[in-house]
Tab-separated table of N, CA, C and O in Angstrom:
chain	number	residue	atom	x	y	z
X	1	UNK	N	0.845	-1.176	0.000
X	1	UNK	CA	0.000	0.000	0.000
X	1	UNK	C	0.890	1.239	0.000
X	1	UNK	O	1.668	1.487	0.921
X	2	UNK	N	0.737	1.993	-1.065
X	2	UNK	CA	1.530	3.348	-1.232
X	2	UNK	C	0.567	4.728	0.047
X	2	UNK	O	-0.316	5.458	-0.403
X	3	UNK	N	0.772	4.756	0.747
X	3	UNK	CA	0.017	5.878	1.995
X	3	UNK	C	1.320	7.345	1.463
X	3	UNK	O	1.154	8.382	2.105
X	4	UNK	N	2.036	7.363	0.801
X	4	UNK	CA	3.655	8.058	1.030
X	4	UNK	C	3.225	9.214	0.316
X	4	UNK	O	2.415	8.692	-0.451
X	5	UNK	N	3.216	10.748	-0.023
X	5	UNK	CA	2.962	11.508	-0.819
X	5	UNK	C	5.077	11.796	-1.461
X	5	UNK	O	5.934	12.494	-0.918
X	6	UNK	N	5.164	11.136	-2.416
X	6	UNK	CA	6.535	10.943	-3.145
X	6	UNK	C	6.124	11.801	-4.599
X	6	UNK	O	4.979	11.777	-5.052
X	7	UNK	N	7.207	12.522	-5.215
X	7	UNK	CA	6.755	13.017	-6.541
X	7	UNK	C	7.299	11.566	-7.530
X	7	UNK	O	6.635	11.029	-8.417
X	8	UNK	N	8.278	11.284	-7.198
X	8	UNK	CA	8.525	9.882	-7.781
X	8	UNK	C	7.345	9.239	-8.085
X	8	UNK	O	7.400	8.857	-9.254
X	9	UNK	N	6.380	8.968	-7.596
X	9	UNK	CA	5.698	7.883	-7.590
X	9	UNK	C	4.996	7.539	-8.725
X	9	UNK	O	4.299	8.454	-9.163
X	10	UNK	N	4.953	6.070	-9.590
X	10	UNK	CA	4.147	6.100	-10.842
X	10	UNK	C	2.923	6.805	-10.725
X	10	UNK	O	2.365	7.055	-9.656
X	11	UNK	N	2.418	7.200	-12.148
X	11	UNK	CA	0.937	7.908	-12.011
X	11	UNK	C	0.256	7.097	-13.063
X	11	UNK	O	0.688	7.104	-14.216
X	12	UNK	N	-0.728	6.441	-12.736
X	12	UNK	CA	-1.362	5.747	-13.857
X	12	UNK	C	-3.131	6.352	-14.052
X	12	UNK	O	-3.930	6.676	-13.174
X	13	UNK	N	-3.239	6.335	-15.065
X	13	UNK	CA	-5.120	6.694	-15.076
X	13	UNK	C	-5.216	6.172	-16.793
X	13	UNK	O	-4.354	5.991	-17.653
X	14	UNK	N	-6.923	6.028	-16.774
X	14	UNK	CA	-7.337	5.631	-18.125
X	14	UNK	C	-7.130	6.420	-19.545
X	14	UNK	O	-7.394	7.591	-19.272
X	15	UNK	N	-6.918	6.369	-20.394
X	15	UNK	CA	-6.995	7.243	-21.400
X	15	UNK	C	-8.203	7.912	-21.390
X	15	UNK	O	-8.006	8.859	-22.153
X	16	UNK	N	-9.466	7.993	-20.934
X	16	UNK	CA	-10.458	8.601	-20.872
X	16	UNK	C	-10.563	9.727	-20.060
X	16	UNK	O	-10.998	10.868	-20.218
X	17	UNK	N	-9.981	9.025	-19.029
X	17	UNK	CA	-9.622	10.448	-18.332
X	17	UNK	C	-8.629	11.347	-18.666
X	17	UNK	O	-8.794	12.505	-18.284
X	18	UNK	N	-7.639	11.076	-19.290
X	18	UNK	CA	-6.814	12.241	-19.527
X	18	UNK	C	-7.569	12.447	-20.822
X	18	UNK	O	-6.581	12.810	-21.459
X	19	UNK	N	-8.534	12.497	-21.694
X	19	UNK	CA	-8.748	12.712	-22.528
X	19	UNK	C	-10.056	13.734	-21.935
X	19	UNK	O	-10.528	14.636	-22.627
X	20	UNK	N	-10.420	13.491	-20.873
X	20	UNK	CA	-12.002	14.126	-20.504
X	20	UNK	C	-11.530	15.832	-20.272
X	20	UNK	O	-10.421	16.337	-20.446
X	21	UNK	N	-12.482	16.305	-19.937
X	21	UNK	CA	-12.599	17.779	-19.746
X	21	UNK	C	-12.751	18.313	-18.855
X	21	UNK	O	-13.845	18.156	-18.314
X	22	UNK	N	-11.546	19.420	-18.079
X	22	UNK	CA	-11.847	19.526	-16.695
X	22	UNK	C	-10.706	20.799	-16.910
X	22	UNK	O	-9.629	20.749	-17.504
X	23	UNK	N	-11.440	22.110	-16.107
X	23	UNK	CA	-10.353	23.180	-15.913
X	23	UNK	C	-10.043	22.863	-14.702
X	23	UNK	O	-10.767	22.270	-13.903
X	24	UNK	N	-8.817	23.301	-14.511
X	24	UNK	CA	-7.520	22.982	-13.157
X	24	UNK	C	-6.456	23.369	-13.218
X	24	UNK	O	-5.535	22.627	-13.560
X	25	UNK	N	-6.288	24.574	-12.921
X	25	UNK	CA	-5.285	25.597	-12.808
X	25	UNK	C	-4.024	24.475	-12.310
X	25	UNK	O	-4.354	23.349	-11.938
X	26	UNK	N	-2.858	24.809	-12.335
X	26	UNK	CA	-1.697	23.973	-12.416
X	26	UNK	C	-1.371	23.643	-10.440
X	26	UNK	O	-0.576	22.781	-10.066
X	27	UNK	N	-1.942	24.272	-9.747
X	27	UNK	CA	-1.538	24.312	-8.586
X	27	UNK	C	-2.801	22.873	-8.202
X	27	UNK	O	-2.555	21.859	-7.549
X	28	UNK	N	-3.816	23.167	-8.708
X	28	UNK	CA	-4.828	22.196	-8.626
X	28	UNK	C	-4.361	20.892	-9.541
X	28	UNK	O	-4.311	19.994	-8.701
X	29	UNK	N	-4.056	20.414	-10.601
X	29	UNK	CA	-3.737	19.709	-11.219
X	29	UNK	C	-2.424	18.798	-10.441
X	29	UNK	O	-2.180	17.600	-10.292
X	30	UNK	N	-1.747	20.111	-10.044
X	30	UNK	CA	-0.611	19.147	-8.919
X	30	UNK	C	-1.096	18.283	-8.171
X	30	UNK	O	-0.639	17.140	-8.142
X	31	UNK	N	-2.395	18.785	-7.223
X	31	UNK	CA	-2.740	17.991	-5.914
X	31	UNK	C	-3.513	16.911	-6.483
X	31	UNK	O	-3.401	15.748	-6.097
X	32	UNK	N	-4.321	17.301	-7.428
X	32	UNK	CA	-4.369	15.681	-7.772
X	32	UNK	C	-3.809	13.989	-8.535
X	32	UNK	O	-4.115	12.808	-8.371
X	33	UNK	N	-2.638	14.937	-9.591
X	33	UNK	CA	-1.464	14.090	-9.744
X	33	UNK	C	-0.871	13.650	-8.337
X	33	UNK	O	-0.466	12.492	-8.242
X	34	UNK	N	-0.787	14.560	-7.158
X	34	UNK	CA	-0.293	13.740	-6.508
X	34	UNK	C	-1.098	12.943	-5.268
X	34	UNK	O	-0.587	12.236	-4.400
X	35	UNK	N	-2.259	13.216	-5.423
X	35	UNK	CA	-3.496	11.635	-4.513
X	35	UNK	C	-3.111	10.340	-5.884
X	35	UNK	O	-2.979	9.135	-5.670
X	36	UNK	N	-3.011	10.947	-7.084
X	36	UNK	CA	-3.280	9.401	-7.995
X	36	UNK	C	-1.906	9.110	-8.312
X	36	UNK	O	-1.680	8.432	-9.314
X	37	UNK	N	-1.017	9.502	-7.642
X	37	UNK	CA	0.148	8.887	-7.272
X	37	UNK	C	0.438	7.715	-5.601
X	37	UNK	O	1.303	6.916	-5.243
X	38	UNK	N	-0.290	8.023	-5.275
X	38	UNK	CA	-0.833	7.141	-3.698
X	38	UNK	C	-1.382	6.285	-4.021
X	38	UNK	O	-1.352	5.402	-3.165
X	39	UNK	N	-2.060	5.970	-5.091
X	39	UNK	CA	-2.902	4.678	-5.208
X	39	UNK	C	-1.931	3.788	-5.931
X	39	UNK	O	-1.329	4.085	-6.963
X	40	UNK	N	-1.840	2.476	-5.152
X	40	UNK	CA	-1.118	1.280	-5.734
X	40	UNK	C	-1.614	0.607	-6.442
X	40	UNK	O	-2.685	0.182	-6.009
X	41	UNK	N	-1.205	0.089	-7.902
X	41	UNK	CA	-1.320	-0.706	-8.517
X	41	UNK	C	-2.495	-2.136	-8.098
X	41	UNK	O	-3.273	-2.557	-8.954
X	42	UNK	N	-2.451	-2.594	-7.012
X	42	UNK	CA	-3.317	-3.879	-6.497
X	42	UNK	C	-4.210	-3.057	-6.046
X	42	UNK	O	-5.176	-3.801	-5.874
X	43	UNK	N	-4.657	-1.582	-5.614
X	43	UNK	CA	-5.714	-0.990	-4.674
X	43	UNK	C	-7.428	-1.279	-5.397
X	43	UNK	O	-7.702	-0.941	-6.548
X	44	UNK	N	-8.091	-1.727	-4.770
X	44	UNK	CA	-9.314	-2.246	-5.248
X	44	UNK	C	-10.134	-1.195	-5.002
X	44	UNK	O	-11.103	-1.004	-5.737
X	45	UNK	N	-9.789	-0.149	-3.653
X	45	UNK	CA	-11.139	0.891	-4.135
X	45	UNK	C	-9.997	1.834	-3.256
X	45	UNK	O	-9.113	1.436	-2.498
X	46	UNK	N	-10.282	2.940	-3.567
X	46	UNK	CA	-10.444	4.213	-2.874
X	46	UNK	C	-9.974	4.139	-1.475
X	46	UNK	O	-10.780	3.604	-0.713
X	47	UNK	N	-8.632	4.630	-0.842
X	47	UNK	CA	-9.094	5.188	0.491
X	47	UNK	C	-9.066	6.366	1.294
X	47	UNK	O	-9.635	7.153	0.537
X	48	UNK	N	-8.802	6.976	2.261
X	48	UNK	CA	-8.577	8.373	2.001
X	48	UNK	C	-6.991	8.637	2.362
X	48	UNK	O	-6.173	7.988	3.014
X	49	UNK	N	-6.936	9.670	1.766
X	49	UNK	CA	-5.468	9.697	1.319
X	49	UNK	C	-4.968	10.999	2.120
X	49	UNK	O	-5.090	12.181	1.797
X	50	UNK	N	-4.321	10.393	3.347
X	50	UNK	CA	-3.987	11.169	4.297
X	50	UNK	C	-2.715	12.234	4.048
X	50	UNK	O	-1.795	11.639	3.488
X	51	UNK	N	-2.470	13.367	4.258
X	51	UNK	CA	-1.147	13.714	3.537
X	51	UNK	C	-1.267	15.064	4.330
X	51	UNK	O	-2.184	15.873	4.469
X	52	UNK	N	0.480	14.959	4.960
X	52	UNK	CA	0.614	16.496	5.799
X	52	UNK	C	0.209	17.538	4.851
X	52	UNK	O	0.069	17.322	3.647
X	53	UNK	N	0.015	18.740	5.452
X	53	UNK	CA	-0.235	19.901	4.715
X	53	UNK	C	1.133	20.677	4.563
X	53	UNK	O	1.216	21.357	3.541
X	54	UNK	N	2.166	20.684	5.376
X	54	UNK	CA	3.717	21.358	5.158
X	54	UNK	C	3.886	20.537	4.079
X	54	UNK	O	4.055	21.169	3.036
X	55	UNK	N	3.906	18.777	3.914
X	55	UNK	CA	4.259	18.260	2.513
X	55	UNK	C	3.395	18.635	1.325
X	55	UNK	O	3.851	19.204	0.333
X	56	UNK	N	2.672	18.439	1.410
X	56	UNK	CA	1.448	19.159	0.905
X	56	UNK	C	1.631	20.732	-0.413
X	56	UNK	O	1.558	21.093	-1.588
X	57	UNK	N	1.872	21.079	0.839
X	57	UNK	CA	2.237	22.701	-0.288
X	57	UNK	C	3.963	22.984	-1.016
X	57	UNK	O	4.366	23.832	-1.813
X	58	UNK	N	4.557	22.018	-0.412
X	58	UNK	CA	5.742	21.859	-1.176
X	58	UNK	C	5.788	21.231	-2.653
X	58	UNK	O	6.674	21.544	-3.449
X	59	UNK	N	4.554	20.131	-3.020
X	59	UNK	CA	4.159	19.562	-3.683
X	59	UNK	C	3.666	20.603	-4.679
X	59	UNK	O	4.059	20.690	-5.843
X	60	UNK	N	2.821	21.333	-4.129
X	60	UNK	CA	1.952	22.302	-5.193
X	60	UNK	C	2.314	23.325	-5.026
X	60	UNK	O	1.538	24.254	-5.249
X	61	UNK	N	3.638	23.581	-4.565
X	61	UNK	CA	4.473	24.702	-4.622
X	61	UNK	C	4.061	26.359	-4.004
X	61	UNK	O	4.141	27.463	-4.543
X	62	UNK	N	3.637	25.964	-2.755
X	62	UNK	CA	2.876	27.057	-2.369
X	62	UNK	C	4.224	28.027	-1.339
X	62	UNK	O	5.051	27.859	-0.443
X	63	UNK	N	3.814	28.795	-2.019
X	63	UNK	CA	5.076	29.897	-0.888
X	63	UNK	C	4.676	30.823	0.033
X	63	UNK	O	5.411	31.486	0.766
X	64	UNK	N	2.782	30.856	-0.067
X	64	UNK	CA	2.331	31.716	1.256
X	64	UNK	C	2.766	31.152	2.672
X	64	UNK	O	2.664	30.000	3.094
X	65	UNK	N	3.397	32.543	3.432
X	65	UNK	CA	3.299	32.018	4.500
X	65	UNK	C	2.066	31.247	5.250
X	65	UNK	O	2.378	30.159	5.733
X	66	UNK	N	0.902	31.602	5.390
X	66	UNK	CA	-0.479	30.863	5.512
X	66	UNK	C	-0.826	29.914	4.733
X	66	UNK	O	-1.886	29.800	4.117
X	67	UNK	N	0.553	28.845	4.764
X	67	UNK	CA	-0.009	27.649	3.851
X	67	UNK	C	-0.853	26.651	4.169
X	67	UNK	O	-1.291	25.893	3.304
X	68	UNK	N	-1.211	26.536	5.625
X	68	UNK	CA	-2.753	25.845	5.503
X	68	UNK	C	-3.909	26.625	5.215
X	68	UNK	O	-4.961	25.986	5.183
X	69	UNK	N	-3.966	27.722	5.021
X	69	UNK	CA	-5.511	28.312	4.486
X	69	UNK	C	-5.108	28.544	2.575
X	69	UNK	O	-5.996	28.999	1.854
X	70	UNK	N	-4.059	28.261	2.121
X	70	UNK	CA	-3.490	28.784	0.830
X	70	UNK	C	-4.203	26.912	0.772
X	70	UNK	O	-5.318	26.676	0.306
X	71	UNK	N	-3.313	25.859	1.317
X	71	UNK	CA	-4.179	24.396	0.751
X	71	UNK	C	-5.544	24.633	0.513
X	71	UNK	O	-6.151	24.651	-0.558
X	72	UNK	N	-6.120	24.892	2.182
X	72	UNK	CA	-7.117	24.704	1.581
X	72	UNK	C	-8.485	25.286	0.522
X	72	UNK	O	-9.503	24.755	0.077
X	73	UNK	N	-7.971	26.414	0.441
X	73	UNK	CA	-8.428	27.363	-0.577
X	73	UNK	C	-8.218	26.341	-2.440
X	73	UNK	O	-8.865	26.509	-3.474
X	74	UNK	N	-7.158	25.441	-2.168
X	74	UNK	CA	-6.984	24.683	-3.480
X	74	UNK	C	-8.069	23.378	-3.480
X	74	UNK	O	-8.647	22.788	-4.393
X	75	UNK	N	-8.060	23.218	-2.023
X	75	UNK	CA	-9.188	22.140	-1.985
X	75	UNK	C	-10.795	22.451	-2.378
X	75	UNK	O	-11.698	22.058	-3.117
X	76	UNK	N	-10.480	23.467	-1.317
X	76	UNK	CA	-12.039	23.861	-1.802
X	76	UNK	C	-12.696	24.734	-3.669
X	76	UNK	O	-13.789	25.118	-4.086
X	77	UNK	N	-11.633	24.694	-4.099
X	77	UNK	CA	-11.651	25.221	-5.617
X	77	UNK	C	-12.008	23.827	-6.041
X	77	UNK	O	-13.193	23.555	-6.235
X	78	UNK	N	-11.155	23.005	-6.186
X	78	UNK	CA	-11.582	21.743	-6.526
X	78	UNK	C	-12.602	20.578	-6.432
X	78	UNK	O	-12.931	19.627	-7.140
X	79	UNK	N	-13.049	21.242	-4.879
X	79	UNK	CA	-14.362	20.510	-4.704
X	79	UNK	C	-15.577	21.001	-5.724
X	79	UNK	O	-16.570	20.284	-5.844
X	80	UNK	N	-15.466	22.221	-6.437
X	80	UNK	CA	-16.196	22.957	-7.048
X	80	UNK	C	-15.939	23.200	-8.563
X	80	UNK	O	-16.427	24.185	-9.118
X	81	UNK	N	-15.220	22.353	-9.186
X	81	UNK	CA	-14.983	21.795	-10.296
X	81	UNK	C	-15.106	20.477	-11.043
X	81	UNK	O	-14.584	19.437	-10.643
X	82	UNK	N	-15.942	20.599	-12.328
X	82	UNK	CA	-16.506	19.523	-12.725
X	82	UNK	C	-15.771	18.683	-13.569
X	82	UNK	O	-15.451	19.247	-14.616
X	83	UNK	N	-15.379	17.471	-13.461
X	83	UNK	CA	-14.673	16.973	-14.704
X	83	UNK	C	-16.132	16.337	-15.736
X	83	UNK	O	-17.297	16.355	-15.339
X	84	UNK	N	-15.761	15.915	-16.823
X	84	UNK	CA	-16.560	15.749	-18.055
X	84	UNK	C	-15.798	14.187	-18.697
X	84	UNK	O	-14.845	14.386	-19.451
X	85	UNK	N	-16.066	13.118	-18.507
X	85	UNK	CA	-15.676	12.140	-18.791
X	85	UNK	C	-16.529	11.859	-20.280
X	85	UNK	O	-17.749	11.787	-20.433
X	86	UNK	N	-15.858	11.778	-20.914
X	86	UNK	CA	-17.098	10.756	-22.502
X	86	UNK	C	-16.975	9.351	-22.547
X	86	UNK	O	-15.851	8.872	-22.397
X	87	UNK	N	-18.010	8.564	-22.741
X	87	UNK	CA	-18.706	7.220	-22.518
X	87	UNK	C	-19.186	7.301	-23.608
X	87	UNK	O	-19.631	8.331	-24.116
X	88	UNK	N	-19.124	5.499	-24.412
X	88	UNK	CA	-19.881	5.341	-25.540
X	88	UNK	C	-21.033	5.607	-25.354
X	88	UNK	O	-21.552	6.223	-26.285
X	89	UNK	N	-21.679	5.382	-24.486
X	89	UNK	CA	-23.050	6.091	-24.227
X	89	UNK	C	-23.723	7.818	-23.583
X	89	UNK	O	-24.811	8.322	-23.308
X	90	UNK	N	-22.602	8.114	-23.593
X	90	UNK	CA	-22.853	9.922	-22.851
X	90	UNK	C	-21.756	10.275	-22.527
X	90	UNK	O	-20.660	9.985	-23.006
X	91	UNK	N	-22.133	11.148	-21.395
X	91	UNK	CA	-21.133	11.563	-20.691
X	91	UNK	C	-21.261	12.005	-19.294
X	91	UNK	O	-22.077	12.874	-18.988
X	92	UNK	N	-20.322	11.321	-18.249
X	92	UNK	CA	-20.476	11.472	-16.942
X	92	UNK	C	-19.634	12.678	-16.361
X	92	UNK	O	-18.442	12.931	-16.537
X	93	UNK	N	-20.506	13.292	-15.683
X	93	UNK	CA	-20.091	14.638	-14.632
X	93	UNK	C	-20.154	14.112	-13.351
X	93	UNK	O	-20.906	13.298	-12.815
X	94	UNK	N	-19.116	14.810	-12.947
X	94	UNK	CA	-18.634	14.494	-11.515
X	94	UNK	C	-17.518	15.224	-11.037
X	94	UNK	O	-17.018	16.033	-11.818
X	95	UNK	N	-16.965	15.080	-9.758
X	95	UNK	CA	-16.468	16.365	-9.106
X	95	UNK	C	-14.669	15.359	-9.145
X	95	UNK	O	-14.565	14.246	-9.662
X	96	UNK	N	-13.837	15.893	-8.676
X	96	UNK	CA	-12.362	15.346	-8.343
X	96	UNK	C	-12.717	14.198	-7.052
X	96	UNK	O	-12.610	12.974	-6.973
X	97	UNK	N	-13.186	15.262	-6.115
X	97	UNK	CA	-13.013	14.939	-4.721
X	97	UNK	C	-14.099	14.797	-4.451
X	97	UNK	O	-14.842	15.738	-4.729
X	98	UNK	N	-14.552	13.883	-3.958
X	98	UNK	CA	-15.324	14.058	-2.904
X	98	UNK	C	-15.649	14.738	-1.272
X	98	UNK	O	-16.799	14.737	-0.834
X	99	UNK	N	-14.845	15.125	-0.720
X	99	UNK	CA	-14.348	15.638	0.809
X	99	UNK	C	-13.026	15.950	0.802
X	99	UNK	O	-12.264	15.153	0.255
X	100	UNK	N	-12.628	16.855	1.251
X	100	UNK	CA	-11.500	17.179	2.501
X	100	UNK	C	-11.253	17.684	3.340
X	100	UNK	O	-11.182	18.908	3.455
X	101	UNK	N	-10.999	16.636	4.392
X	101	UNK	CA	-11.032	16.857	5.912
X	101	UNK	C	-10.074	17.077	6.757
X	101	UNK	O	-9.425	16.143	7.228
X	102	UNK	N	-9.807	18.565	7.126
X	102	UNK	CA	-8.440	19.073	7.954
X	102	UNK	C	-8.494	18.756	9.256
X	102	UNK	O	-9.349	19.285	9.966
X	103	UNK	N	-7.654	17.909	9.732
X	103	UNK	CA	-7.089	17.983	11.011
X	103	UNK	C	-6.207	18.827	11.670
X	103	UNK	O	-5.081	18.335	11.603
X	104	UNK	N	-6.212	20.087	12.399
X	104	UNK	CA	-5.843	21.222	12.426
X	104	UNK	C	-4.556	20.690	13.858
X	104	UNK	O	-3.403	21.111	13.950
X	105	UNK	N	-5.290	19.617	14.868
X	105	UNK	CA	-3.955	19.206	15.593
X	105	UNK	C	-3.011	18.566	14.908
X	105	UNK	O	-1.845	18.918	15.089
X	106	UNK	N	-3.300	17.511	13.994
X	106	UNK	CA	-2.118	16.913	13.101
X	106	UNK	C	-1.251	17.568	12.309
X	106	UNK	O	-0.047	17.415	12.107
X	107	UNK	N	-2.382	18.638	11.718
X	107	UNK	CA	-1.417	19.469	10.442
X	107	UNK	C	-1.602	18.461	9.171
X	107	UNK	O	-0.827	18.427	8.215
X	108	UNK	N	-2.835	17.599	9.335
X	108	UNK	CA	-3.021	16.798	7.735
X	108	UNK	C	-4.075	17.181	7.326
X	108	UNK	O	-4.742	18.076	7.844
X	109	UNK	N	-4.419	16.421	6.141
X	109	UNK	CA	-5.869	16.919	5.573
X	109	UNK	C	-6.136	15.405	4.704
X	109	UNK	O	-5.425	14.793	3.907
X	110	UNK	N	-7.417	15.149	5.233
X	110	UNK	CA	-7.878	13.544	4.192
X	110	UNK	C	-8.517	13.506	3.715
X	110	UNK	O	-9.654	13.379	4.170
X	111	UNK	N	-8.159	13.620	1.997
X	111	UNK	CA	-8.664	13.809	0.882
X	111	UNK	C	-9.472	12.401	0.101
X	111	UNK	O	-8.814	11.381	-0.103
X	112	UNK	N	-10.730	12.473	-0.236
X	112	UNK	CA	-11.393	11.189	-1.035
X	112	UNK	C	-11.871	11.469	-2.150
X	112	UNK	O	-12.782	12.277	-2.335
X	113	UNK	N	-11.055	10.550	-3.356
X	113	UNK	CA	-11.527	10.990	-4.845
X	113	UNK	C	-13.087	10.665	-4.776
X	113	UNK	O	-13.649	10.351	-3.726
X	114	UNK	N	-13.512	10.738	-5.600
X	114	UNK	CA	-15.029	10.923	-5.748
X	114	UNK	C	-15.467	9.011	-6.464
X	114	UNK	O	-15.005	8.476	-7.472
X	115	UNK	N	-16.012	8.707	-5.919
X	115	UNK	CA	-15.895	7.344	-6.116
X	115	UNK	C	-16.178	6.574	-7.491
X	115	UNK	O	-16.049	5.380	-7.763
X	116	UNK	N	-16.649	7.763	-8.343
X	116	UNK	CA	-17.221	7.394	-9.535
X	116	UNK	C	-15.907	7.509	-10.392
X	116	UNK	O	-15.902	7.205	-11.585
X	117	UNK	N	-14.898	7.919	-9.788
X	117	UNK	CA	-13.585	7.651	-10.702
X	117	UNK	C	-12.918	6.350	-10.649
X	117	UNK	O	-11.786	6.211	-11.112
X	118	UNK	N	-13.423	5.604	-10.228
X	118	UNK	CA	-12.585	4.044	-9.970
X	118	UNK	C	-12.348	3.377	-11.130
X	118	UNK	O	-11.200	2.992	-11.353
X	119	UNK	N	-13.281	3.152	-11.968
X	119	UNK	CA	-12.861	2.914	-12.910
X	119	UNK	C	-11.854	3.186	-14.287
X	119	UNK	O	-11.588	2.610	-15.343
X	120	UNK	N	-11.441	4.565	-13.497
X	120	UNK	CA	-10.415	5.246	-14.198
X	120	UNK	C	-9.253	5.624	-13.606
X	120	UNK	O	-8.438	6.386	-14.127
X	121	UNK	N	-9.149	5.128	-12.554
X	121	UNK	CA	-7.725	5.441	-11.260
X	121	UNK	C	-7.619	3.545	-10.932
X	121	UNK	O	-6.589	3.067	-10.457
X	122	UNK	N	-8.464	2.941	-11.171
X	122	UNK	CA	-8.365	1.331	-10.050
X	122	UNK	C	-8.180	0.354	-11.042
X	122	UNK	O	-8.811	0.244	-12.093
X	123	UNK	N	-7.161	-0.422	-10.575
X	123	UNK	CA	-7.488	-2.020	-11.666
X	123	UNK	C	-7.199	-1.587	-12.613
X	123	UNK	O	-7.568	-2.499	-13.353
X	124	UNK	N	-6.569	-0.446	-13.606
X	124	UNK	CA	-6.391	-0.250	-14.907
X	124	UNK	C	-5.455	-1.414	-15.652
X	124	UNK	O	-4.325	-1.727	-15.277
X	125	UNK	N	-6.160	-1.981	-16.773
X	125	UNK	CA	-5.307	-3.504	-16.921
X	125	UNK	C	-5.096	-3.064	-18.486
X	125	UNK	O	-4.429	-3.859	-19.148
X	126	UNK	N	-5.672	-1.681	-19.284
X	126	UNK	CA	-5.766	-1.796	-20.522
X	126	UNK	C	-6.494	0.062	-21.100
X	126	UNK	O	-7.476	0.635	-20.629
X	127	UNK	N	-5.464	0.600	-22.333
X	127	UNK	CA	-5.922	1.602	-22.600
X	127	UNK	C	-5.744	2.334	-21.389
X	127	UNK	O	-6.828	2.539	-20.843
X	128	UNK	N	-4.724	2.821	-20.747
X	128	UNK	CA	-3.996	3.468	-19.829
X	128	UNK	C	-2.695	4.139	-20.577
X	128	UNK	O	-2.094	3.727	-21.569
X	129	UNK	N	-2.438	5.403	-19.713
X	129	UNK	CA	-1.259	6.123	-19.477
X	129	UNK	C	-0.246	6.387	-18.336
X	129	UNK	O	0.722	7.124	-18.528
């Protein structure tokens, strides 16, 4: 189980999804390259993906001093952005995230993709990047 927030870490998703439609400013695009870098290869669903907030903004390159209200200002942008997936049959809307939940004694925040992405973050065996 990858729990580690590493920039190393493989990033795998479906061709559908990198093909789908979704604005995400580059600071946003970071944080979620790096949750779908946490998910391991064998992971069967979703879990939440715990990750300091000092590591956190080093990741998405944040240089405010107030870098836990600068995160979560990226979280909450993102909770409020739609991606646009295309399906031989339509097309599914849906959000990144589902939740993120700051723990203000830890200094983490636990982030959950939105569950309707599994099929495009989980088990990818084919037509991946």
């Amino acid at each position: 189980m990858n729990n580690k927030l590493n920039v190393n870490n493989l990033i795998t998703q479906s061709n559908r999804l990198i093909e789908s439609k979704y604005n995400l400013n580059i600071t946003e695009q970071r944080l979620i390259l790096a949750m779908i870098s946490m998910i391991s290869p064998d992971d069967e669903d979703f879990r939440q993906y715990s990750i300091r907030v000092s590591d956190l903004s080093k990741v998405l390159g944040l240089k405010d001093k107030n870098i836990y209200s600068a995160v979560k200002e990226v979280t909450k942008n993102i909770l409020g952005k739609v991606i646009q997936i295309k399906r031989p049959k339509g097309v599914l809307q849906l959000n990144w995230i589902s939740s993120a939940d700051y723990d203000d004694e830890l200094g983490t925040v636990n982030i959950k993709f939105d569950p309707s992405l599994k099929p495009y973050l989980l088990n990818i065996k084919e037509n991946y990047t």
